[in-house]
Coordinates of C-alpha atoms in Angstrom, one line a residue:
M1 CA 20.5 -75.9 23.0
C2 CA 19.4 -77.9 25.9
I3 CA 20.5 -80.8 27.9
R4 CA 18.5 -84.0 28.0
D5 CA 18.3 -85.8 31.4
S6 CA 19.3 -82.7 33.3
R7 CA 17.9 -83.9 36.6
G8 CA 19.6 -86.1 39.2
T9 CA 18.7 -89.6 40.1
D10 CA 16.4 -88.4 42.9
G11 CA 14.5 -86.1 40.6
R12 CA 16.0 -82.9 41.8
S13 CA 17.5 -80.4 39.3
A14 CA 21.0 -79.0 39.5
G15 CA 19.6 -75.8 40.9
D16 CA 17.8 -77.7 43.7
L17 CA 21.0 -79.5 44.6
M18 CA 23.0 -76.3 44.9
G19 CA 20.3 -74.6 46.9
N20 CA 19.6 -72.0 44.2
S21 CA 18.3 -71.5 40.7
V22 CA 20.5 -72.4 37.7
T23 CA 19.3 -69.4 35.7
R24 CA 20.5 -67.1 38.5
P25 CA 22.5 -69.1 40.9
C26 CA 22.1 -66.7 43.9
V27 CA 20.5 -67.8 47.1
D28 CA 18.5 -66.2 49.9
R29 CA 20.1 -66.5 53.2
K30 CA 18.3 -67.3 56.4
K31 CA 20.5 -64.9 58.2
P32 CA 23.3 -62.4 57.1
L33 CA 27.0 -63.1 57.3
T34 CA 28.3 -62.9 60.9
R35 CA 31.3 -60.8 60.0
S36 CA 31.5 -57.2 58.9
I37 CA 32.6 -56.9 55.4
I38 CA 31.6 -53.4 54.1
P39 CA 32.9 -50.3 55.9
Q40 CA 30.8 -47.2 56.4
P41 CA 32.0 -43.6 56.7
P42 CA 32.9 -42.6 60.3
D43 CA 30.0 -41.3 62.5
D44 CA 27.4 -42.7 60.1
E45 CA 24.8 -45.2 61.3
P46 CA 24.9 -48.7 59.6
K47 CA 22.7 -48.6 56.6
T48 CA 21.6 -50.9 53.7
L49 CA 24.0 -50.6 50.7
P50 CA 22.8 -51.6 47.3
G51 CA 25.1 -53.4 44.9
I52 CA 27.3 -55.3 47.3
L53 CA 28.3 -58.8 46.1
D54 CA 26.1 -61.7 47.1
D55 CA 27.1 -65.4 47.2
Y56 CA 27.7 -65.7 43.5
G57 CA 29.0 -62.2 43.0
A58 CA 25.5 -60.9 42.2
P59 CA 24.3 -57.6 43.7
T60 CA 22.1 -57.7 46.8
E61 CA 21.3 -55.5 49.7
R62 CA 23.0 -56.1 53.1
T63 CA 23.0 -54.2 56.4
V64 CA 26.5 -54.2 58.0
D65 CA 28.4 -52.9 60.9
V66 CA 32.0 -51.8 60.4
D67 CA 35.3 -51.3 62.2
H68 CA 36.7 -48.0 61.2
T69 CA 40.3 -48.8 62.3
D70 CA 42.9 -46.9 60.3
L71 CA 40.3 -45.6 57.8
S72 CA 42.4 -42.5 57.1
S73 CA 45.3 -44.5 55.7
G74 CA 43.0 -46.6 53.6
S75 CA 44.4 -49.9 55.0
G76 CA 41.2 -51.0 56.9
L77 CA 39.0 -49.9 54.0
A78 CA 41.3 -51.6 51.5
R79 CA 41.1 -54.9 53.5
A80 CA 37.4 -54.7 53.8
V81 CA 36.8 -53.9 50.1
R82 CA 39.2 -56.7 49.0
N83 CA 37.5 -59.3 51.2
S84 CA 33.9 -58.2 50.3
T85 CA 34.4 -57.7 46.6
F86 CA 36.9 -60.4 45.7
Y87 CA 37.2 -63.0 48.5
V88 CA 33.7 -63.1 50.0
A89 CA 33.8 -66.8 51.2
K90 CA 37.4 -66.9 52.1
G91 CA 37.9 -68.8 55.4
L92 CA 34.3 -70.2 55.5
D93 CA 34.1 -74.0 55.6
E94 CA 31.3 -76.1 54.1
E95 CA 29.3 -76.2 57.3
E96 CA 29.3 -72.4 57.5
L97 CA 28.3 -72.1 53.8
F98 CA 25.6 -74.7 54.4
E99 CA 24.2 -72.7 57.3
I100 CA 24.4 -69.3 55.6
R101 CA 22.5 -70.6 52.5
G102 CA 19.8 -72.1 54.6
L103 CA 20.2 -75.6 53.0
D104 CA 19.1 -77.4 56.1
T105 CA 15.6 -77.3 54.7
T106 CA 16.7 -79.5 51.8
F107 CA 19.5 -81.6 53.3
E108 CA 20.2 -83.0 56.7
S109 CA 23.8 -81.9 56.8
A110 CA 26.6 -80.3 54.7
A111 CA 28.0 -83.8 54.1
E112 CA 24.7 -84.9 52.5
W113 CA 24.7 -81.7 50.4
R114 CA 28.1 -82.5 49.1
Q115 CA 27.3 -86.2 48.5
V116 CA 24.2 -85.4 46.5
I117 CA 26.1 -82.8 44.4
L118 CA 28.8 -85.3 43.6
Q119 CA 26.2 -88.0 42.7
H120 CA 24.4 -85.6 40.4
S121 CA 27.6 -84.2 38.8
C122 CA 28.6 -87.6 37.2
G123 CA 32.0 -86.8 38.6
E124 CA 34.3 -87.8 41.4
P125 CA 36.2 -85.8 44.1
V126 CA 39.8 -85.3 43.3
Q127 CA 42.7 -83.3 44.7
V128 CA 44.7 -80.8 42.7
V129 CA 48.1 -80.1 44.2
T130 CA 49.8 -76.7 43.6
A131 CA 53.5 -76.1 43.0
D132 CA 53.9 -75.0 46.7
G133 CA 52.3 -78.3 47.9
R134 CA 48.8 -77.0 48.8
V135 CA 45.9 -79.4 48.2
L136 CA 42.8 -78.0 46.4
D137 CA 39.3 -79.5 46.5
A138 CA 38.0 -80.3 43.1
I139 CA 35.5 -82.4 41.1
F140 CA 36.5 -84.1 37.9
I141 CA 33.8 -85.1 35.4
E142 CA 35.7 -87.3 33.0
A143 CA 34.6 -88.0 29.4
K144 CA 36.4 -91.3 29.1
P145 CA 39.0 -91.7 27.9
A146 CA 40.0 -88.2 28.8
S147 CA 43.1 -88.2 26.5
R148 CA 40.8 -88.4 23.4
H149 CA 38.5 -85.6 24.5
G150 CA 38.8 -81.9 25.2
A151 CA 38.6 -80.6 28.7
A152 CA 37.6 -77.5 30.6
A153 CA 38.9 -76.3 33.9
I154 CA 36.2 -74.2 35.6
F155 CA 36.9 -71.5 38.3
H156 CA 34.1 -70.2 40.5
P157 CA 32.9 -66.7 41.4
N158 CA 34.0 -64.9 44.6
S159 CA 31.8 -66.7 47.1
A160 CA 31.2 -70.0 45.5
T161 CA 33.1 -73.3 45.5
C162 CA 33.5 -76.2 43.1
L163 CA 30.2 -77.6 44.4
D164 CA 28.4 -74.6 42.9
M165 CA 29.9 -75.0 39.4
V166 CA 28.2 -78.4 38.6
A167 CA 25.9 -76.8 36.0
W168 CA 28.8 -75.4 34.1
G169 CA 30.6 -78.8 34.3
L170 CA 27.6 -80.7 33.2
W171 CA 27.2 -78.5 30.2
Y172 CA 30.7 -79.2 28.9
Y173 CA 30.2 -82.9 29.7
K174 CA 26.7 -83.6 28.4
V175 CA 26.5 -81.1 25.5
C176 CA 30.2 -81.1 24.3
S177 CA 31.4 -84.6 25.5
M178 CA 34.3 -82.8 27.2
S179 CA 35.8 -83.5 30.6
A180 CA 35.4 -80.8 33.2
L181 CA 37.5 -80.0 36.2
L182 CA 35.8 -77.9 38.9
V183 CA 38.3 -76.3 41.2
T184 CA 37.9 -74.5 44.6
M185 CA 40.7 -71.9 45.0
G186 CA 42.9 -71.9 48.0
G187 CA 41.6 -70.5 51.2
Y188 CA 38.0 -71.5 50.4
A189 CA 36.0 -74.4 51.8
G190 CA 37.9 -77.7 51.3
S191 CA 41.1 -76.1 49.8
E192 CA 44.3 -75.5 51.8
G193 CA 46.2 -72.3 52.1
E194 CA 45.4 -68.6 51.8
T195 CA 43.7 -66.5 49.2
T196 CA 45.9 -64.0 47.4
E197 CA 46.5 -62.9 43.9
L198 CA 49.6 -65.0 43.4
S199 CA 48.1 -68.1 45.2
S200 CA 45.1 -67.9 42.9
Y201 CA 47.3 -67.9 39.8
A202 CA 49.2 -70.9 41.2
D203 CA 45.8 -72.7 41.7
A204 CA 45.0 -72.1 38.0
Y205 CA 48.4 -73.3 36.8
A206 CA 47.9 -76.5 38.9
A207 CA 44.6 -77.1 37.1
V208 CA 46.3 -77.0 33.7
D209 CA 49.0 -79.3 34.9
F210 CA 46.4 -81.8 36.3
L211 CA 44.7 -82.1 32.9
E212 CA 47.9 -82.0 30.8
H213 CA 50.1 -84.3 32.8
L214 CA 47.8 -86.7 34.6
Y215 CA 45.3 -87.2 31.7
A216 CA 47.5 -86.4 28.7
I217 CA 45.1 -83.7 27.3
P218 CA 47.0 -81.4 24.9
R219 CA 47.0 -77.7 25.8
E220 CA 45.2 -76.7 22.6
R221 CA 42.2 -78.8 23.7
I222 CA 42.0 -77.4 27.2
V223 CA 39.7 -74.5 28.0
M224 CA 40.2 -72.4 31.1
H225 CA 36.7 -71.1 32.0
G226 CA 36.4 -68.5 34.8
V227 CA 33.2 -66.9 36.1
S228 CA 33.6 -63.4 37.6
I229 CA 36.9 -63.4 39.6
G230 CA 37.4 -66.9 38.2
G231 CA 38.1 -65.2 34.9
A232 CA 41.2 -63.7 36.4
L233 CA 42.5 -67.2 37.2
A234 CA 41.6 -68.4 33.7
S235 CA 43.4 -65.5 32.1
G236 CA 46.5 -66.0 34.2
A237 CA 46.7 -69.6 33.3
A238 CA 46.3 -68.9 29.6
V239 CA 49.2 -66.4 29.6
S240 CA 51.5 -68.7 31.7
R241 CA 50.7 -71.8 29.7
P242 CA 50.8 -70.8 26.1
G243 CA 48.4 -72.7 23.9
V244 CA 45.7 -73.0 26.5
N245 CA 42.4 -71.5 25.5
C246 CA 40.6 -69.0 27.7
T247 CA 36.9 -68.2 28.3
V248 CA 36.1 -65.2 30.6
D249 CA 32.6 -65.3 31.8
Q250 CA 31.2 -62.0 33.3
T251 CA 34.7 -60.8 34.3
F252 CA 36.2 -57.4 35.2
T253 CA 39.0 -55.7 33.3
S254 CA 41.1 -55.1 36.4
A255 CA 40.9 -55.3 40.2
Q256 CA 41.7 -51.6 40.4
I257 CA 38.5 -50.7 38.6
M258 CA 36.4 -53.1 40.7
A259 CA 38.0 -51.9 44.0
G260 CA 37.4 -48.3 43.0
N261 CA 33.8 -48.9 42.3
S262 CA 33.3 -50.8 45.6
A263 CA 35.1 -48.0 47.6
Q264 CA 32.7 -45.4 46.1
L265 CA 29.8 -47.5 47.3
V266 CA 30.8 -46.7 50.9
S267 CA 29.8 -43.1 50.5
P268 CA 29.1 -40.8 47.6
L269 CA 31.1 -38.2 49.5
L270 CA 34.2 -40.4 49.7
P271 CA 37.3 -38.3 48.8
S272 CA 39.0 -39.2 45.6
W273 CA 42.3 -39.6 47.4
V274 CA 40.9 -42.2 49.7
A275 CA 39.4 -44.1 46.8
S276 CA 42.8 -44.0 45.0
S277 CA 44.5 -45.2 48.1
V278 CA 42.1 -48.1 48.5
T279 CA 42.6 -49.3 44.9
A280 CA 46.4 -49.2 45.3
R281 CA 46.3 -51.0 48.6
C282 CA 43.8 -53.7 47.6
F283 CA 46.0 -55.3 45.0
P284 CA 49.5 -53.7 44.8
T285 CA 51.5 -54.6 41.6
E286 CA 55.0 -55.9 41.1
V287 CA 54.9 -57.9 44.3
A288 CA 56.8 -61.2 44.4
D289 CA 56.6 -64.3 46.6
V290 CA 59.5 -66.8 47.2
R291 CA 57.1 -69.7 46.9
W292 CA 56.5 -68.9 43.2
P293 CA 59.7 -67.7 41.6
G294 CA 59.3 -65.5 38.6
M295 CA 55.6 -64.6 39.4
L296 CA 54.6 -61.0 40.0
T297 CA 51.3 -59.4 40.9
D298 CA 49.6 -57.2 38.3
G299 CA 46.4 -56.3 40.2
Y300 CA 44.3 -58.9 38.3
N301 CA 44.9 -57.0 35.1
N302 CA 42.7 -59.0 32.8
L303 CA 42.8 -56.3 30.1
Q304 CA 46.6 -56.6 29.8
K305 CA 46.4 -60.4 29.8
A306 CA 43.8 -60.4 27.1
A307 CA 46.4 -58.9 24.8
Q308 CA 49.0 -61.5 25.8
I309 CA 47.0 -64.7 25.3
K310 CA 48.1 -66.6 22.2
G311 CA 45.4 -69.3 22.4
Y312 CA 41.8 -68.9 21.6
Y313 CA 39.9 -66.3 23.7
F314 CA 36.2 -66.0 24.2
V315 CA 34.2 -63.5 26.2
L316 CA 30.7 -64.1 27.8
W317 CA 28.7 -61.4 29.5
A318 CA 25.2 -60.9 30.9
R319 CA 23.1 -58.2 29.3
S320 CA 21.6 -57.0 32.7
D321 CA 24.8 -57.2 34.6
H322 CA 25.5 -53.8 36.4
M323 CA 28.4 -55.2 38.3
M324 CA 30.3 -56.3 35.2
P325 CA 28.8 -54.1 32.5
A326 CA 29.0 -54.8 28.8
S327 CA 31.8 -52.2 28.6
F328 CA 34.1 -54.6 30.4
A329 CA 33.4 -57.3 27.8
E330 CA 33.9 -54.9 25.0
K331 CA 37.3 -53.7 26.3
L332 CA 38.5 -57.3 26.8
I333 CA 37.6 -58.5 23.3
E334 CA 39.0 -55.3 21.8
A335 CA 42.3 -55.8 23.6
Q336 CA 42.6 -59.4 22.2
F337 CA 41.6 -58.3 18.7
E338 CA 44.1 -55.4 18.6
A339 CA 46.9 -57.7 19.8
V340 CA 46.0 -60.3 17.1
V341 CA 45.9 -57.7 14.3
E342 CA 49.1 -56.0 15.4
R343 CA 51.0 -59.2 15.6
C344 CA 49.7 -60.5 12.3
Q345 CA 50.4 -57.4 10.3
V346 CA 54.2 -57.8 10.7
A347 CA 55.7 -60.3 8.2
E348 CA 58.5 -61.2 10.6
N349 CA 56.1 -62.1 13.4
V350 CA 54.0 -64.3 11.1
A351 CA 57.1 -66.1 9.7
G352 CA 58.2 -66.8 13.3
M353 CA 54.9 -68.5 14.2
S354 CA 54.8 -72.3 14.6
D355 CA 52.4 -74.2 12.4
K356 CA 49.9 -74.4 15.3
E357 CA 50.2 -70.7 16.1
L358 CA 49.7 -69.9 12.4
K359 CA 46.5 -72.0 12.2
V360 CA 45.2 -70.3 15.4
A361 CA 45.9 -66.9 13.8
M362 CA 44.0 -68.0 10.7
T363 CA 41.0 -69.1 12.6
K364 CA 41.0 -65.8 14.6
L365 CA 41.1 -63.8 11.4
G366 CA 38.3 -65.9 9.8
I367 CA 40.5 -67.7 7.3
T368 CA 39.3 -71.2 6.3
H369 CA 42.2 -73.6 6.2
R370 CA 42.1 -76.5 3.8
S371 CA 45.2 -78.7 3.3
S372 CA 46.1 -79.0 -0.4
S373 CA 47.9 -82.0 -1.8
T374 CA 49.0 -80.1 -4.8
L375 CA 51.3 -77.9 -2.8
N376 CA 54.5 -79.0 -1.1
P377 CA 54.7 -78.1 2.7
A378 CA 56.9 -75.0 2.0
A379 CA 54.5 -73.6 -0.6
S380 CA 51.5 -74.3 1.6
R381 CA 53.1 -72.5 4.5
A382 CA 53.9 -69.5 2.3
K383 CA 50.4 -69.4 1.1
M384 CA 49.0 -69.5 4.7
E385 CA 51.4 -66.7 5.8
K386 CA 50.3 -64.5 2.9
A387 CA 46.6 -65.1 3.8
V388 CA 47.2 -64.1 7.4
L389 CA 49.0 -60.9 6.4
N390 CA 46.2 -59.9 4.0
A391 CA 43.4 -60.8 6.5
A392 CA 45.1 -58.7 9.3
Q393 CA 45.0 -55.6 7.1
N394 CA 41.3 -55.9 6.5
A395 CA 40.2 -57.3 9.9
K396 CA 37.1 -55.7 11.5
L397 CA 36.4 -55.6 15.3
A398 CA 32.7 -56.1 14.7
T399 CA 33.4 -59.4 12.8
Y400 CA 35.8 -60.6 15.5
T401 CA 33.4 -59.8 18.3
K402 CA 30.6 -61.7 16.5
H403 CA 32.7 -64.9 16.5
F404 CA 34.5 -64.7 19.8
S405 CA 32.0 -63.3 22.2
A406 CA 28.4 -63.7 23.2
S407 CA 25.9 -62.1 25.6
M408 CA 23.3 -64.0 27.7
Q409 CA 20.1 -63.1 29.5
G410 CA 20.1 -62.2 33.1
D411 CA 22.3 -60.3 35.6
H412 CA 25.6 -61.2 37.3
G413 CA 26.0 -64.8 38.1
S414 CA 23.8 -66.1 35.2
F415 CA 24.5 -69.4 33.7
F416 CA 25.1 -69.2 29.9
G417 CA 23.7 -72.7 29.4
E418 CA 20.2 -71.5 30.2
D419 CA 20.2 -69.1 27.3
P420 CA 19.7 -71.3 24.1
R421 CA 21.2 -68.7 21.7
T422 CA 24.3 -68.2 23.8
S423 CA 24.7 -71.9 24.4
K424 CA 24.6 -72.6 20.7
V425 CA 27.0 -69.8 19.8
Y426 CA 29.5 -71.0 22.4
Y427 CA 29.1 -74.6 21.3
N428 CA 29.8 -73.7 17.7
Y429 CA 32.9 -71.8 18.8
L430 CA 34.3 -74.8 20.7
K431 CA 33.6 -76.9 17.6
N432 CA 35.4 -74.6 15.3
I433 CA 38.5 -74.5 17.5
G434 CA 38.7 -78.3 17.7
C435 CA 37.8 -78.9 21.3
L436 CA 34.8 -81.1 20.5
E437 CA 36.7 -83.4 18.2
V438 CA 37.2 -86.9 19.6
K439 CA 40.7 -88.2 18.8
P440 CA 41.0 -91.7 17.3
P441 CA 42.8 -94.4 19.3
L442 CA 46.3 -95.5 18.3
D443 CA 46.9 -99.1 17.6
M444 CA 50.1 -100.9 18.5
R445 CA 51.6 -100.1 15.1
G446 CA 51.3 -96.4 15.7
K447 CA 48.6 -95.8 13.2
S448 CA 45.1 -94.4 13.8
G449 CA 42.5 -97.1 13.7
R450 CA 39.0 -96.7 12.4
F451 CA 36.7 -95.9 15.3
V452 CA 33.1 -94.8 16.2
P453 CA 32.9 -91.6 18.2
Y454 CA 32.3 -92.2 21.9
K455 CA 28.6 -92.3 22.7
S456 CA 26.7 -93.1 25.9
A457 CA 23.4 -92.3 27.5
R458 CA 25.1 -89.5 29.4
H459 CA 26.0 -87.7 26.2
Q460 CA 22.6 -87.5 24.6
T461 CA 21.9 -83.9 23.6
V462 CA 19.3 -82.0 21.8
L463 CA 20.4 -79.0 19.8
K464 CA 17.9 -76.3 19.0

């Protein structure tokens, strides 16, 4: 699948506008970051460490100097690992990102970079307000009218912003005729506040509320799409807002696993008790914040959330990704599958499902639902429940994985839209769950009128 008219009005591609390649959206810096982000063992000379996260969360090599303050307790190390692995661009404004990426060879200023990105995106800048009053920078690409189309809220990797997610947004807009909301999480360039686990969840909830309440888009037609750490935001929103669909793209199973891996990169001789202390201190669990009553941290436990999501759940991963290996994707899809099967094997659980939940369960289990005029509603419901119970008994993980996950070419930070096979698989998935359907308008008498699906030059696509 490819997108026709994928270049901007000035002839530059999406990758040119972002200062990087769309296939692998990582950039070469003119100079390294000015702050120390990776600690070294005491008494060691600074050295080049392989595998540290680059601007899009992709591995690179970087020479760093470190402050060894309080290394024995793990607090300094924990702080460094958290900031370098999860919140790389926290606190950097657009001017700093512009300088770090060396975009001055293409644009005169950061303001021009932003202006060209917005022009190319077919969207407009908007503000997403969180429950605690913080304002987040965002771009909204609207498939008009938004209430008749599906929508995707897209969350960026650890050192990107909403400006870097235009390729993802345009794929949803041009290929799927869906609206796309690109959000920069708090503490990053253009967005207010700090960057913590709970604040990032609040950012994701605000994105759902923006689409649901301001544009009247039903939850079952909203896809929360997160890349790398963005997958944690998408998972959190899908759990907190039942019915919302979730797509995790090159995402980890938990922060503890990622922090442990990063801590071990410091030195192969790092004691196990230090590594354990680091993982515990990076993202402690069961921590509350008065600004968000009822919310507790869980250490970005995406594996646990995968089992709790009631909406549709899709997993994307890159075949050459050594930061987020295929085993992460396998564990996430397996957790979702086991939760679906366990719930649908119990008659009481199936009987307690709403009609929408029952249809979702049928789709997940591969049951084709066709309404029958020969059955009354009660008989039809009973038939559906029986079909779900039978399918759950015979469900196979391999079959489920085939329909609700896909791999792409490339390493960490790759864009799935550049892989024709992955793009087509994901497109068909969105079609099957109803996100591509264009709802008919309602006339003044409350009846659906006859209509022609919305078409425009921007929505011309070529499917391979």
